[in-house]
Amino acid sequence: MQDELLSPPRAAILAALERLIDVIAQLRHPETGCPWDLAQTPTSLIPYVIEEAYEVVDAIQVGEKGAIAEELGDLLLQVVLQAQIANDSGDFDLGTVATGIADKLVRRHPHIFGDTSGATPEEVSQNWDRIKAEEKGIPHDPAKLTPKLVKYSRTLPPLMAASKISVKAAKAGFEWEAIDGVWEKFHEELDEFRAALAHEPKENQQAELGDLLFTLVNLARWYDLDPAEALQSTNRRFIQRFELVESVAEKPLSEYGIEELEALWQKAKARLAKSED
């Protein structure tokens, strides 16, 4: 009866999801399943979860719809596989996951499912934070940023976390008066990093490198630049140039001298620059 009430697109979507669940359950069958899938644990799949999430982001940035759908499928696989492993262990199943997130969305959107006002994105965000704190039994104090900063540090890639921490701290008043102060801090941290490299143990060198990188993140914020996007763009350009170098090399790169490699690199840069004109 319920299926009869579903629109054809909704019914097809649910059928596709049921098929995916069945396929993964078969892959995890203890007697006839795939050895690789059976060997996986929630922890062993962590690199794949991260990799697939980044591939989704890349596909979205490129804007190719077919690639976006494919990468979202790969990410969905990780969700369903994690849930299947948990089900195999008697912990929870995909229904628990879906019910939990649906209930959470209803609770945290009282302006849609209840009688709380939330006319602006800022009000919606404030309601979300308040309800989340209540759910976790944590006193809700909008003035305290530390819980958010801790979450960013624990859950986001380091460069993205640094950007968010920098923005939140600046909005709270933890900010330089002018850009000159940020540049002074950058040169100060650069000098300290150099001194650590020359005279201090690796632990201190790591700490000073982190301070230098965090200051660069602050510089990027002042100039309204995205450091993660900037680094990703540099990675892509490097790979493009490296690919050209490999394509024109007449022997393994390890057999070239540094000056020869530099010459090949400059040719690659010039060729790419010309193709972009």
mmCIF file of C-alpha atoms in Angstrom:
data_model
loop_
_atom_site.group_PDB
_atom_site.id
_atom_site.type_symbol
_atom_site.label_atom_id
_atom_site.label_comp_id
_atom_site.label_asym_id
_atom_site.label_seq_id
_atom_site.Cartn_x
_atom_site.Cartn_y
_atom_site.Cartn_z
ATOM 1 C CA MET A 1 0.000 0.000 0.000
ATOM 2 C CA GLN A 2 2.816 2.383 0.872
ATOM 3 C CA ASP A 3 4.579 1.668 -2.440
ATOM 4 C CA GLU A 4 1.378 2.528 -4.296
ATOM 5 C CA LEU A 5 1.421 5.968 -2.711
ATOM 6 C CA LEU A 6 4.987 6.651 -3.804
ATOM 7 C CA SER A 7 5.596 8.673 -6.935
ATOM 8 C CA PRO A 8 7.477 6.751 -9.656
ATOM 9 C CA PRO A 9 10.757 8.698 -9.112
ATOM 10 C CA ARG A 10 10.641 8.149 -5.336
ATOM 11 C CA ALA A 11 9.857 4.464 -5.786
ATOM 12 C CA ALA A 12 12.770 4.085 -8.213
ATOM 13 C CA ILE A 13 15.132 5.830 -5.800
ATOM 14 C CA LEU A 14 14.113 3.596 -2.909
ATOM 15 C CA ALA A 15 14.461 0.524 -5.116
ATOM 16 C CA ALA A 16 17.980 1.614 -6.092
ATOM 17 C CA LEU A 17 18.917 2.123 -2.439
ATOM 18 C CA GLU A 18 17.516 -1.300 -1.522
ATOM 19 C CA ARG A 19 19.588 -2.865 -4.303
ATOM 20 C CA LEU A 20 22.736 -1.140 -3.010
ATOM 21 C CA ILE A 21 22.014 -2.421 0.497
ATOM 22 C CA ASP A 22 21.496 -5.939 -0.837
ATOM 23 C CA VAL A 23 24.705 -5.835 -2.900
ATOM 24 C CA ILE A 24 26.794 -4.746 0.085
ATOM 25 C CA ALA A 25 25.131 -7.321 2.330
ATOM 26 C CA GLN A 26 26.083 -9.992 -0.214
ATOM 27 C CA LEU A 27 29.660 -8.716 -0.341
ATOM 28 C CA ARG A 28 29.774 -9.059 3.453
ATOM 29 C CA HIS A 29 28.149 -12.512 3.564
ATOM 30 C CA PRO A 30 30.351 -14.583 5.918
ATOM 31 C CA GLU A 31 30.376 -17.634 3.612
ATOM 32 C CA THR A 32 29.976 -16.351 0.051
ATOM 33 C CA GLY A 33 31.129 -12.740 0.392
ATOM 34 C CA CYS A 34 34.170 -10.947 -0.971
ATOM 35 C CA PRO A 35 37.375 -11.578 1.029
ATOM 36 C CA TRP A 36 38.387 -7.917 0.794
ATOM 37 C CA ASP A 37 35.045 -6.603 2.043
ATOM 38 C CA LEU A 38 34.940 -9.188 4.817
ATOM 39 C CA ALA A 39 38.396 -8.117 5.988
ATOM 40 C CA GLN A 40 37.390 -4.473 6.411
ATOM 41 C CA THR A 41 36.734 -2.770 9.745
ATOM 42 C CA PRO A 42 35.414 0.713 10.533
ATOM 43 C CA THR A 43 38.985 1.819 11.179
ATOM 44 C CA SER A 44 40.481 0.280 8.038
ATOM 45 C CA LEU A 45 37.923 2.175 5.926
ATOM 46 C CA ILE A 46 38.814 5.604 7.331
ATOM 47 C CA PRO A 47 41.248 6.456 4.483
ATOM 48 C CA TYR A 48 38.573 5.573 1.933
ATOM 49 C CA VAL A 49 35.973 7.767 3.642
ATOM 50 C CA ILE A 50 38.364 10.720 3.535
ATOM 51 C CA GLU A 51 39.486 10.009 -0.035
ATOM 52 C CA GLU A 52 35.942 9.685 -1.351
ATOM 53 C CA ALA A 53 34.837 12.885 0.389
ATOM 54 C CA TYR A 54 37.672 14.788 -1.261
ATOM 55 C CA GLU A 55 36.851 13.266 -4.641
ATOM 56 C CA VAL A 56 33.276 14.493 -4.250
ATOM 57 C CA VAL A 57 34.592 17.989 -3.550
ATOM 58 C CA ASP A 58 36.864 17.839 -6.596
ATOM 59 C CA ALA A 59 34.012 16.701 -8.843
ATOM 60 C CA ILE A 60 31.787 19.513 -7.579
ATOM 61 C CA GLN A 61 34.522 22.085 -8.196
ATOM 62 C CA VAL A 62 35.084 20.783 -11.724
ATOM 63 C CA GLY A 63 31.333 20.895 -12.269
ATOM 64 C CA GLU A 64 30.951 17.704 -14.285
ATOM 65 C CA LYS A 65 27.550 16.323 -13.315
ATOM 66 C CA GLY A 66 28.322 12.738 -14.280
ATOM 67 C CA ALA A 67 31.466 12.769 -12.141
ATOM 68 C CA ILE A 68 29.579 14.312 -9.215
ATOM 69 C CA ALA A 69 26.967 11.526 -9.339
ATOM 70 C CA GLU A 70 29.685 8.861 -9.546
ATOM 71 C CA GLU A 71 31.708 10.256 -6.654
ATOM 72 C CA LEU A 72 28.617 10.704 -4.495
ATOM 73 C CA GLY A 73 27.935 7.041 -5.164
ATOM 74 C CA ASP A 74 31.416 6.102 -3.981
ATOM 75 C CA LEU A 75 30.864 8.139 -0.806
ATOM 76 C CA LEU A 76 27.447 6.555 -0.280
ATOM 77 C CA LEU A 77 29.124 3.172 -0.559
ATOM 78 C CA GLN A 78 31.290 4.062 2.425
ATOM 79 C CA VAL A 79 28.226 5.027 4.490
ATOM 80 C CA VAL A 80 26.324 1.841 3.664
ATOM 81 C CA LEU A 81 29.403 -0.354 4.110
ATOM 82 C CA GLN A 82 30.145 1.133 7.529
ATOM 83 C CA ALA A 83 26.523 0.544 8.534
ATOM 84 C CA GLN A 84 26.664 -3.050 7.269
ATOM 85 C CA ILE A 85 29.812 -3.758 9.271
ATOM 86 C CA ALA A 86 28.123 -2.322 12.361
ATOM 87 C CA ASN A 87 25.056 -4.455 11.662
ATOM 88 C CA ASP A 88 27.228 -7.545 11.340
ATOM 89 C CA SER A 89 28.594 -6.790 14.807
ATOM 90 C CA GLY A 90 25.125 -6.202 16.251
ATOM 91 C CA ASP A 91 25.812 -2.523 16.966
ATOM 92 C CA PHE A 92 23.401 -0.660 14.662
ATOM 93 C CA ASP A 93 22.181 -0.726 11.066
ATOM 94 C CA LEU A 94 21.513 1.701 8.223
ATOM 95 C CA GLY A 95 18.010 2.278 9.532
ATOM 96 C CA THR A 96 19.474 3.534 12.796
ATOM 97 C CA VAL A 97 21.715 5.922 10.856
ATOM 98 C CA ALA A 98 18.874 7.252 8.681
ATOM 99 C CA THR A 99 16.441 7.575 11.575
ATOM 100 C CA GLY A 100 19.044 9.344 13.701
ATOM 101 C CA ILE A 101 19.870 11.995 11.130
ATOM 102 C CA ALA A 102 16.212 12.540 10.189
ATOM 103 C CA ASP A 103 15.255 12.999 13.845
ATOM 104 C CA LYS A 104 18.193 15.349 14.349
ATOM 105 C CA LEU A 105 17.179 17.501 11.375
ATOM 106 C CA VAL A 106 13.617 17.755 12.676
ATOM 107 C CA ARG A 107 14.819 18.695 16.177
ATOM 108 C CA ARG A 108 17.287 21.262 14.927
ATOM 109 C CA HIS A 109 14.890 22.938 12.481
ATOM 110 C CA PRO A 110 12.090 24.024 14.833
ATOM 111 C CA HIS A 111 11.373 26.953 12.491
ATOM 112 C CA ILE A 112 10.242 24.357 9.933
ATOM 113 C CA PHE A 113 8.878 21.525 12.067
ATOM 114 C CA GLY A 114 7.920 23.510 15.176
ATOM 115 C CA ASP A 115 6.906 27.004 16.225
ATOM 116 C CA THR A 116 10.304 28.680 16.657
ATOM 117 C CA SER A 117 11.188 31.632 14.462
ATOM 118 C CA GLY A 118 14.208 31.459 12.194
ATOM 119 C CA ALA A 119 13.874 33.983 9.441
ATOM 120 C CA THR A 120 17.588 34.464 8.762
ATOM 121 C CA PRO A 121 20.536 32.085 8.329
ATOM 122 C CA GLU A 122 22.074 33.598 11.480
ATOM 123 C CA GLU A 123 18.984 32.793 13.557
ATOM 124 C CA VAL A 124 18.872 29.275 12.152
ATOM 125 C CA SER A 125 22.536 28.767 13.070
ATOM 126 C CA GLN A 126 21.970 30.093 16.597
ATOM 127 C CA ASN A 127 19.004 27.752 17.099
ATOM 128 C CA TRP A 128 21.081 24.832 15.809
ATOM 129 C CA ASP A 129 23.910 25.541 18.254
ATOM 130 C CA ARG A 130 21.515 25.989 21.180
ATOM 131 C CA ILE A 131 19.622 22.757 20.491
ATOM 132 C CA LYS A 132 22.848 20.848 19.904
ATOM 133 C CA ALA A 133 24.201 22.006 23.271
ATOM 134 C CA GLU A 134 20.948 20.992 24.979
ATOM 135 C CA GLU A 135 21.097 17.529 23.387
ATOM 136 C CA LYS A 136 24.630 16.995 24.652
ATOM 137 C CA GLY A 137 23.882 18.411 28.099
ATOM 138 C CA ILE A 138 26.378 21.231 27.623
ATOM 139 C CA PRO A 139 25.583 24.728 28.912
ATOM 140 C CA HIS A 140 24.954 26.875 25.846
ATOM 141 C CA ASP A 141 27.048 30.002 25.966
ATOM 142 C CA PRO A 142 27.168 31.719 22.531
ATOM 143 C CA ALA A 143 30.023 33.885 23.800
ATOM 144 C CA LYS A 144 32.329 30.888 24.247
ATOM 145 C CA LEU A 145 34.096 29.818 21.078
ATOM 146 C CA THR A 146 36.347 27.116 22.499
ATOM 147 C CA PRO A 147 33.942 24.186 21.896
ATOM 148 C CA LYS A 148 33.618 25.160 18.225
ATOM 149 C CA LEU A 149 37.350 25.649 17.821
ATOM 150 C CA VAL A 150 38.022 22.238 19.363
ATOM 151 C CA LYS A 151 35.542 20.645 16.959
ATOM 152 C CA TYR A 152 37.177 22.306 13.949
ATOM 153 C CA SER A 153 40.593 21.079 15.070
ATOM 154 C CA ARG A 154 39.377 17.498 15.574
ATOM 155 C CA THR A 155 37.132 17.035 12.548
ATOM 156 C CA LEU A 156 38.449 19.156 9.675
ATOM 157 C CA PRO A 157 41.602 18.887 7.568
ATOM 158 C CA PRO A 158 44.283 21.012 9.262
ATOM 159 C CA LEU A 159 44.366 23.805 6.687
ATOM 160 C CA MET A 160 40.584 24.149 6.620
ATOM 161 C CA ALA A 161 40.456 23.992 10.423
ATOM 162 C CA ALA A 162 43.076 26.736 10.696
ATOM 163 C CA SER A 163 41.040 28.969 8.378
ATOM 164 C CA LYS A 164 37.845 28.483 10.380
ATOM 165 C CA ILE A 165 39.633 28.982 13.703
ATOM 166 C CA SER A 166 41.221 32.161 12.380
ATOM 167 C CA VAL A 167 37.887 33.572 11.179
ATOM 168 C CA LYS A 168 36.042 32.774 14.406
ATOM 169 C CA ALA A 169 38.793 34.198 16.603
ATOM 170 C CA ALA A 170 38.938 37.386 14.535
ATOM 171 C CA LYS A 171 35.171 37.898 14.808
ATOM 172 C CA ALA A 172 35.525 37.579 18.573
ATOM 173 C CA GLY A 173 38.029 40.451 18.544
ATOM 174 C CA PHE A 174 41.230 38.399 18.581
ATOM 175 C CA GLU A 175 42.557 40.367 15.664
ATOM 176 C CA TRP A 176 45.341 42.681 14.503
ATOM 177 C CA GLU A 177 44.487 46.349 14.040
ATOM 178 C CA ALA A 178 46.033 46.479 10.569
ATOM 179 C CA ILE A 179 47.591 44.195 7.976
ATOM 180 C CA ASP A 180 51.049 45.488 8.891
ATOM 181 C CA GLY A 181 50.747 43.649 12.185
ATOM 182 C CA VAL A 182 50.075 40.379 10.391
ATOM 183 C CA TRP A 183 53.132 40.836 8.194
ATOM 184 C CA GLU A 184 55.254 41.593 11.254
ATOM 185 C CA LYS A 185 53.978 38.402 12.850
ATOM 186 C CA PHE A 186 54.795 36.465 9.697
ATOM 187 C CA HIS A 187 58.417 37.647 9.645
ATOM 188 C CA GLU A 188 58.698 36.981 13.388
ATOM 189 C CA GLU A 189 57.464 33.402 12.935
ATOM 190 C CA LEU A 190 59.730 32.897 9.913
ATOM 191 C CA ASP A 191 62.767 33.948 11.961
ATOM 192 C CA GLU A 192 61.730 31.636 14.803
ATOM 193 C CA PHE A 193 61.285 28.743 12.385
ATOM 194 C CA ARG A 194 64.742 29.302 10.915
ATOM 195 C CA ALA A 195 66.260 29.451 14.400
ATOM 196 C CA ALA A 196 64.497 26.226 15.375
ATOM 197 C CA LEU A 197 65.790 24.471 12.257
ATOM 198 C CA ALA A 198 69.317 25.517 13.137
ATOM 199 C CA HIS A 199 69.412 24.881 16.875
ATOM 200 C CA GLU A 200 66.358 23.066 18.238
ATOM 201 C CA PRO A 201 64.967 19.502 18.265
ATOM 202 C CA LYS A 202 62.466 18.320 15.691
ATOM 203 C CA GLU A 203 59.518 18.744 18.052
ATOM 204 C CA ASN A 204 60.227 22.473 18.325
ATOM 205 C CA GLN A 205 60.799 22.702 14.582
ATOM 206 C CA GLN A 206 57.366 21.188 13.996
ATOM 207 C CA ALA A 207 55.785 23.650 16.406
ATOM 208 C CA GLU A 208 57.435 26.649 14.745
ATOM 209 C CA LEU A 209 56.420 25.406 11.297
ATOM 210 C CA GLY A 210 52.830 25.194 12.545
ATOM 211 C CA ASP A 211 53.010 28.769 13.868
ATOM 212 C CA LEU A 212 54.337 29.962 10.511
ATOM 213 C CA LEU A 213 51.606 28.168 8.569
ATOM 214 C CA PHE A 214 48.905 29.528 10.866
ATOM 215 C CA THR A 215 50.198 33.059 10.310
ATOM 216 C CA LEU A 216 50.035 32.478 6.544
ATOM 217 C CA VAL A 217 46.415 31.431 6.992
ATOM 218 C CA ASN A 218 45.770 34.730 8.764
ATOM 219 C CA LEU A 219 47.437 36.635 5.928
ATOM 220 C CA ALA A 220 45.198 34.829 3.457
ATOM 221 C CA ARG A 221 42.143 35.817 5.498
ATOM 222 C CA TRP A 222 43.136 39.489 5.472
ATOM 223 C CA TYR A 223 43.462 39.394 1.693
ATOM 224 C CA ASP A 224 40.226 37.384 1.309
ATOM 225 C CA LEU A 225 42.046 34.372 -0.118
ATOM 226 C CA ASP A 226 41.289 30.695 0.468
ATOM 227 C CA PRO A 227 44.553 28.946 1.468
ATOM 228 C CA ALA A 228 43.174 25.444 0.852
ATOM 229 C CA GLU A 229 42.005 26.409 -2.625
ATOM 230 C CA ALA A 230 45.311 28.157 -3.315
ATOM 231 C CA LEU A 231 47.313 25.067 -2.345
ATOM 232 C CA GLN A 232 45.026 22.804 -4.357
ATOM 233 C CA SER A 233 45.527 25.030 -7.397
ATOM 234 C CA THR A 234 49.304 24.904 -6.902
ATOM 235 C CA ASN A 235 49.175 21.106 -6.674
ATOM 236 C CA ARG A 236 47.330 20.959 -9.979
ATOM 237 C CA ARG A 237 49.741 23.323 -11.708
ATOM 238 C CA PHE A 238 52.711 21.355 -10.409
ATOM 239 C CA ILE A 239 51.265 18.101 -11.738
ATOM 240 C CA GLN A 240 50.524 19.671 -15.130
ATOM 241 C CA ARG A 241 54.100 20.929 -15.416
ATOM 242 C CA PHE A 242 55.537 17.664 -14.127
ATOM 243 C CA GLU A 243 53.520 15.743 -16.707
ATOM 244 C CA LEU A 244 54.963 17.923 -19.470
ATOM 245 C CA VAL A 245 58.487 17.432 -18.147
ATOM 246 C CA GLU A 246 57.995 13.648 -18.192
ATOM 247 C CA SER A 247 56.530 13.777 -21.689
ATOM 248 C CA VAL A 248 59.592 15.507 -23.189
ATOM 249 C CA ALA A 249 62.241 13.713 -21.125
ATOM 250 C CA GLU A 250 64.335 11.271 -23.150
ATOM 251 C CA LYS A 251 65.499 9.307 -20.115
ATOM 252 C CA PRO A 252 64.439 8.767 -16.483
ATOM 253 C CA LEU A 253 64.301 12.050 -14.586
ATOM 254 C CA SER A 254 66.688 10.669 -11.981
ATOM 255 C CA GLU A 255 69.404 10.636 -14.655
ATOM 256 C CA TYR A 256 69.164 14.381 -15.298
ATOM 257 C CA GLY A 257 71.173 16.980 -13.435
ATOM 258 C CA ILE A 258 69.416 19.711 -11.465
ATOM 259 C CA GLU A 259 70.181 22.347 -14.108
ATOM 260 C CA GLU A 260 68.770 20.138 -16.859
ATOM 261 C CA LEU A 261 65.634 19.510 -14.826
ATOM 262 C CA GLU A 262 65.235 23.231 -14.176
ATOM 263 C CA ALA A 263 65.479 23.905 -17.914
ATOM 264 C CA LEU A 264 62.807 21.302 -18.638
ATOM 265 C CA TRP A 265 60.655 22.771 -15.881
ATOM 266 C CA GLN A 266 60.880 26.299 -17.274
ATOM 267 C CA LYS A 267 59.951 25.027 -20.742
ATOM 268 C CA ALA A 268 56.926 23.286 -19.256
ATOM 269 C CA LYS A 269 55.865 26.474 -17.462
ATOM 270 C CA ALA A 270 56.217 28.518 -20.648
ATOM 271 C CA ARG A 271 54.252 26.004 -22.689
ATOM 272 C CA LEU A 272 51.401 25.926 -20.178
ATOM 273 C CA ALA A 273 51.350 29.705 -19.910
ATOM 274 C CA LYS A 274 51.153 29.980 -23.691
ATOM 275 C CA SER A 275 48.295 27.482 -23.875
ATOM 276 C CA GLU A 276 46.326 29.501 -21.302
ATOM 277 C CA ASP A 277 46.644 32.777 -23.275
#
